[in-house]
């Protein structure tokens, strides 16, 4: 049998993750007070799925989920789609450090998880999205950097609370390696 580039389990996770991201972004968008910038509960799903299934899942869930959301709003805002995809990629690159699948997501892993998600949110929303907004759409810098900072801050807070709880809850469902002993 040939080696697979991506497992069936990961493909299924991408479909489920993108669908959940879409539903949460589309139907649970909470306005932030800054134009075109919402409190996004879907970011917790993107983060946890990227942390469990890795960078390919992270980038595709971010890209597909955000694209579907934008299509239902009337047009795709590619700078933010790309920012979500890059965020998912960055989270996924460090998936082994979180130890969620091993059932060992503890305080140390939660600190690593949140440190990486905050840095990834800063990269995606304070740099990538505003820069692409300026380059692609010729948006004013003051506007897009404010939107990016607000989005990054809100996303970091959502993941800190909801994402950490989801990762911890999922990790607790996994059997730790070596935890079964014969009598």
mmCIF file of C-alpha atoms in Angstrom:
data_model
loop_
_atom_site.group_PDB
_atom_site.id
_atom_site.type_symbol
_atom_site.label_atom_id
_atom_site.label_comp_id
_atom_site.label_asym_id
_atom_site.label_seq_id
_atom_site.Cartn_x
_atom_site.Cartn_y
_atom_site.Cartn_z
ATOM 1 C CA UNK A 1 0.000 0.000 0.000
ATOM 2 C CA UNK A 2 1.332 3.444 -0.885
ATOM 3 C CA UNK A 3 2.170 5.952 1.814
ATOM 4 C CA UNK A 4 -0.516 8.561 2.256
ATOM 5 C CA UNK A 5 0.333 12.236 2.398
ATOM 6 C CA UNK A 6 -2.654 12.847 4.649
ATOM 7 C CA UNK A 7 -4.697 10.342 6.659
ATOM 8 C CA UNK A 8 -8.403 9.723 6.231
ATOM 9 C CA UNK A 9 -8.827 10.785 9.865
ATOM 10 C CA UNK A 10 -7.230 14.160 9.076
ATOM 11 C CA UNK A 11 -9.387 14.632 5.960
ATOM 12 C CA UNK A 12 -12.507 13.996 8.044
ATOM 13 C CA UNK A 13 -11.219 16.417 10.711
ATOM 14 C CA UNK A 14 -10.686 19.081 8.036
ATOM 15 C CA UNK A 15 -14.283 18.702 6.847
ATOM 16 C CA UNK A 16 -15.731 18.803 10.352
ATOM 17 C CA UNK A 17 -13.429 21.633 11.471
ATOM 18 C CA UNK A 18 -14.187 23.782 8.423
ATOM 19 C CA UNK A 19 -17.933 23.214 8.872
ATOM 20 C CA UNK A 20 -17.792 24.126 12.580
ATOM 21 C CA UNK A 21 -15.643 27.191 11.853
ATOM 22 C CA UNK A 22 -18.127 28.300 9.197
ATOM 23 C CA UNK A 23 -21.177 27.847 11.443
ATOM 24 C CA UNK A 24 -19.596 29.665 14.394
ATOM 25 C CA UNK A 25 -18.194 32.527 12.291
ATOM 26 C CA UNK A 26 -21.385 32.955 10.309
ATOM 27 C CA UNK A 27 -24.080 32.531 12.917
ATOM 28 C CA UNK A 28 -22.380 33.483 16.194
ATOM 29 C CA UNK A 29 -20.572 36.613 15.065
ATOM 30 C CA UNK A 30 -20.520 39.095 17.943
ATOM 31 C CA UNK A 31 -19.756 42.678 16.855
ATOM 32 C CA UNK A 32 -16.704 44.189 18.553
ATOM 33 C CA UNK A 33 -17.498 47.852 18.025
ATOM 34 C CA UNK A 34 -14.764 48.125 15.384
ATOM 35 C CA UNK A 35 -16.196 47.996 11.832
ATOM 36 C CA UNK A 36 -16.040 44.570 10.136
ATOM 37 C CA UNK A 37 -14.404 42.987 13.189
ATOM 38 C CA UNK A 38 -16.246 40.427 15.320
ATOM 39 C CA UNK A 39 -15.653 38.326 18.382
ATOM 40 C CA UNK A 40 -15.069 34.983 16.697
ATOM 41 C CA UNK A 41 -15.808 31.828 18.703
ATOM 42 C CA UNK A 42 -14.799 29.712 15.707
ATOM 43 C CA UNK A 43 -11.154 30.582 16.313
ATOM 44 C CA UNK A 44 -11.190 28.169 19.272
ATOM 45 C CA UNK A 45 -12.247 25.343 16.929
ATOM 46 C CA UNK A 46 -9.576 26.232 14.367
ATOM 47 C CA UNK A 47 -6.957 26.341 17.115
ATOM 48 C CA UNK A 48 -7.883 23.052 18.756
ATOM 49 C CA UNK A 49 -8.231 21.185 15.451
ATOM 50 C CA UNK A 50 -4.861 22.559 14.279
ATOM 51 C CA UNK A 51 -3.319 21.600 17.622
ATOM 52 C CA UNK A 52 -4.644 18.045 17.366
ATOM 53 C CA UNK A 53 -4.352 17.303 13.638
ATOM 54 C CA UNK A 54 -1.348 19.413 12.608
ATOM 55 C CA UNK A 55 -0.448 22.122 10.109
ATOM 56 C CA UNK A 56 -2.176 20.725 6.997
ATOM 57 C CA UNK A 57 -5.466 20.501 8.863
ATOM 58 C CA UNK A 58 -4.929 23.929 10.401
ATOM 59 C CA UNK A 59 -4.255 25.717 7.129
ATOM 60 C CA UNK A 60 -7.115 24.001 5.279
ATOM 61 C CA UNK A 61 -9.683 24.460 8.059
ATOM 62 C CA UNK A 62 -8.795 28.157 8.286
ATOM 63 C CA UNK A 63 -8.875 28.625 4.518
ATOM 64 C CA UNK A 64 -12.036 26.636 3.758
ATOM 65 C CA UNK A 65 -14.026 27.714 6.817
ATOM 66 C CA UNK A 66 -13.288 31.415 6.399
ATOM 67 C CA UNK A 67 -13.861 31.307 2.622
ATOM 68 C CA UNK A 68 -17.287 29.695 3.098
ATOM 69 C CA UNK A 69 -18.180 32.308 5.699
ATOM 70 C CA UNK A 70 -17.177 35.190 3.439
ATOM 71 C CA UNK A 71 -19.072 33.723 0.488
ATOM 72 C CA UNK A 72 -22.296 33.860 2.523
ATOM 73 C CA UNK A 73 -21.624 37.516 3.397
ATOM 74 C CA UNK A 74 -21.391 38.455 -0.276
ATOM 75 C CA UNK A 75 -17.677 38.381 -1.115
ATOM 76 C CA UNK A 76 -14.411 36.822 -0.055
ATOM 77 C CA UNK A 77 -12.002 39.094 1.800
ATOM 78 C CA UNK A 78 -8.822 37.226 0.843
ATOM 79 C CA UNK A 79 -6.488 39.031 3.222
ATOM 80 C CA UNK A 80 -8.438 37.728 6.227
ATOM 81 C CA UNK A 81 -8.929 34.269 4.703
ATOM 82 C CA UNK A 82 -5.163 34.007 4.234
ATOM 83 C CA UNK A 83 -4.577 35.294 7.775
ATOM 84 C CA UNK A 84 -6.843 32.572 9.222
ATOM 85 C CA UNK A 85 -5.087 29.936 7.087
ATOM 86 C CA UNK A 86 -1.655 31.118 8.254
ATOM 87 C CA UNK A 87 -2.879 31.146 11.848
ATOM 88 C CA UNK A 88 -4.065 27.525 11.485
ATOM 89 C CA UNK A 89 -0.739 26.576 9.923
ATOM 90 C CA UNK A 90 1.274 28.190 12.731
ATOM 91 C CA UNK A 91 -0.786 26.493 15.442
ATOM 92 C CA UNK A 92 -0.478 23.156 13.668
ATOM 93 C CA UNK A 93 3.291 23.377 13.273
ATOM 94 C CA UNK A 94 3.693 22.951 17.026
ATOM 95 C CA UNK A 95 1.056 20.213 17.535
ATOM 96 C CA UNK A 96 3.479 17.772 19.163
ATOM 97 C CA UNK A 97 4.271 20.234 21.956
ATOM 98 C CA UNK A 98 0.651 20.351 23.147
ATOM 99 C CA UNK A 99 0.375 16.574 23.764
ATOM 100 C CA UNK A 100 -3.405 16.730 23.452
ATOM 101 C CA UNK A 101 -3.705 13.398 21.615
ATOM 102 C CA UNK A 102 -1.519 11.727 24.234
ATOM 103 C CA UNK A 103 -3.939 12.741 26.983
ATOM 104 C CA UNK A 104 -1.192 14.779 28.622
ATOM 105 C CA UNK A 105 -2.403 18.361 28.125
ATOM 106 C CA UNK A 106 -1.501 19.839 31.505
ATOM 107 C CA UNK A 107 -0.416 23.218 32.840
ATOM 108 C CA UNK A 108 2.926 23.201 31.015
ATOM 109 C CA UNK A 109 1.253 22.295 27.713
ATOM 110 C CA UNK A 110 -1.495 24.876 28.259
ATOM 111 C CA UNK A 111 1.151 27.569 28.739
ATOM 112 C CA UNK A 112 2.947 26.482 25.550
ATOM 113 C CA UNK A 113 -0.393 26.244 23.687
ATOM 114 C CA UNK A 114 -1.408 29.752 24.734
ATOM 115 C CA UNK A 115 2.012 31.274 24.151
ATOM 116 C CA UNK A 116 2.010 29.924 20.606
ATOM 117 C CA UNK A 117 -1.598 30.936 19.927
ATOM 118 C CA UNK A 118 -0.960 34.494 21.114
ATOM 119 C CA UNK A 119 2.175 34.812 18.963
ATOM 120 C CA UNK A 120 0.314 33.243 16.015
ATOM 121 C CA UNK A 121 -2.604 35.667 16.474
ATOM 122 C CA UNK A 122 -0.167 38.579 16.524
ATOM 123 C CA UNK A 123 1.526 37.312 13.338
ATOM 124 C CA UNK A 124 -1.762 36.695 11.514
ATOM 125 C CA UNK A 125 -3.763 39.705 12.638
ATOM 126 C CA UNK A 126 -1.252 42.451 13.460
ATOM 127 C CA UNK A 127 0.963 41.765 10.425
ATOM 128 C CA UNK A 128 -0.441 39.464 7.706
ATOM 129 C CA UNK A 129 -4.069 40.669 7.486
ATOM 130 C CA UNK A 130 -3.356 44.426 7.645
ATOM 131 C CA UNK A 131 -0.426 44.197 5.229
ATOM 132 C CA UNK A 132 -2.508 42.234 2.717
ATOM 133 C CA UNK A 133 -5.437 44.638 3.195
ATOM 134 C CA UNK A 134 -3.126 47.501 2.214
ATOM 135 C CA UNK A 135 -1.507 45.640 -0.699
ATOM 136 C CA UNK A 136 -4.617 43.967 -2.160
ATOM 137 C CA UNK A 137 -7.442 46.367 -1.309
ATOM 138 C CA UNK A 138 -5.573 49.670 -0.839
ATOM 139 C CA UNK A 139 -7.209 50.080 2.586
ATOM 140 C CA UNK A 140 -5.990 52.856 4.922
ATOM 141 C CA UNK A 141 -3.264 51.630 7.281
ATOM 142 C CA UNK A 142 -4.799 53.137 10.444
ATOM 143 C CA UNK A 143 -8.093 51.334 9.829
ATOM 144 C CA UNK A 144 -6.676 47.890 9.041
ATOM 145 C CA UNK A 145 -4.080 47.869 11.794
ATOM 146 C CA UNK A 146 -6.804 48.781 14.326
ATOM 147 C CA UNK A 147 -9.011 45.969 12.964
ATOM 148 C CA UNK A 148 -6.084 43.537 13.060
ATOM 149 C CA UNK A 149 -5.096 44.402 16.614
ATOM 150 C CA UNK A 150 -8.684 44.109 17.844
ATOM 151 C CA UNK A 151 -9.205 40.810 15.990
ATOM 152 C CA UNK A 152 -5.915 39.419 17.305
ATOM 153 C CA UNK A 153 -6.676 40.476 20.867
ATOM 154 C CA UNK A 154 -10.206 39.070 20.812
ATOM 155 C CA UNK A 155 -9.032 35.834 19.187
ATOM 156 C CA UNK A 156 -6.294 35.423 21.796
ATOM 157 C CA UNK A 157 -8.813 35.884 24.602
ATOM 158 C CA UNK A 158 -11.291 33.394 23.072
ATOM 159 C CA UNK A 159 -8.593 30.759 22.625
ATOM 160 C CA UNK A 160 -7.161 31.422 26.082
ATOM 161 C CA UNK A 161 -10.538 30.608 27.636
ATOM 162 C CA UNK A 162 -12.599 28.471 25.251
ATOM 163 C CA UNK A 163 -9.734 26.907 23.296
ATOM 164 C CA UNK A 164 -7.867 25.859 26.429
ATOM 165 C CA UNK A 165 -11.034 24.317 27.895
ATOM 166 C CA UNK A 166 -11.738 22.427 24.641
ATOM 167 C CA UNK A 167 -8.157 21.147 24.425
ATOM 168 C CA UNK A 168 -8.213 20.083 28.073
ATOM 169 C CA UNK A 169 -11.592 18.380 27.729
ATOM 170 C CA UNK A 170 -10.579 16.513 24.577
ATOM 171 C CA UNK A 171 -7.241 15.506 26.097
ATOM 172 C CA UNK A 172 -9.035 14.045 29.110
ATOM 173 C CA UNK A 173 -10.910 11.671 26.799
ATOM 174 C CA UNK A 174 -7.650 10.109 25.600
ATOM 175 C CA UNK A 175 -6.009 7.170 27.351
ATOM 176 C CA UNK A 176 -2.480 8.028 28.428
ATOM 177 C CA UNK A 177 0.199 5.732 27.013
ATOM 178 C CA UNK A 178 1.364 3.290 29.672
ATOM 179 C CA UNK A 179 -1.624 3.942 31.937
ATOM 180 C CA UNK A 180 -2.978 0.398 31.621
ATOM 181 C CA UNK A 181 -1.231 -2.139 33.811
ATOM 182 C CA UNK A 182 -1.708 -5.878 33.969
ATOM 183 C CA UNK A 183 -2.696 -7.425 37.274
#
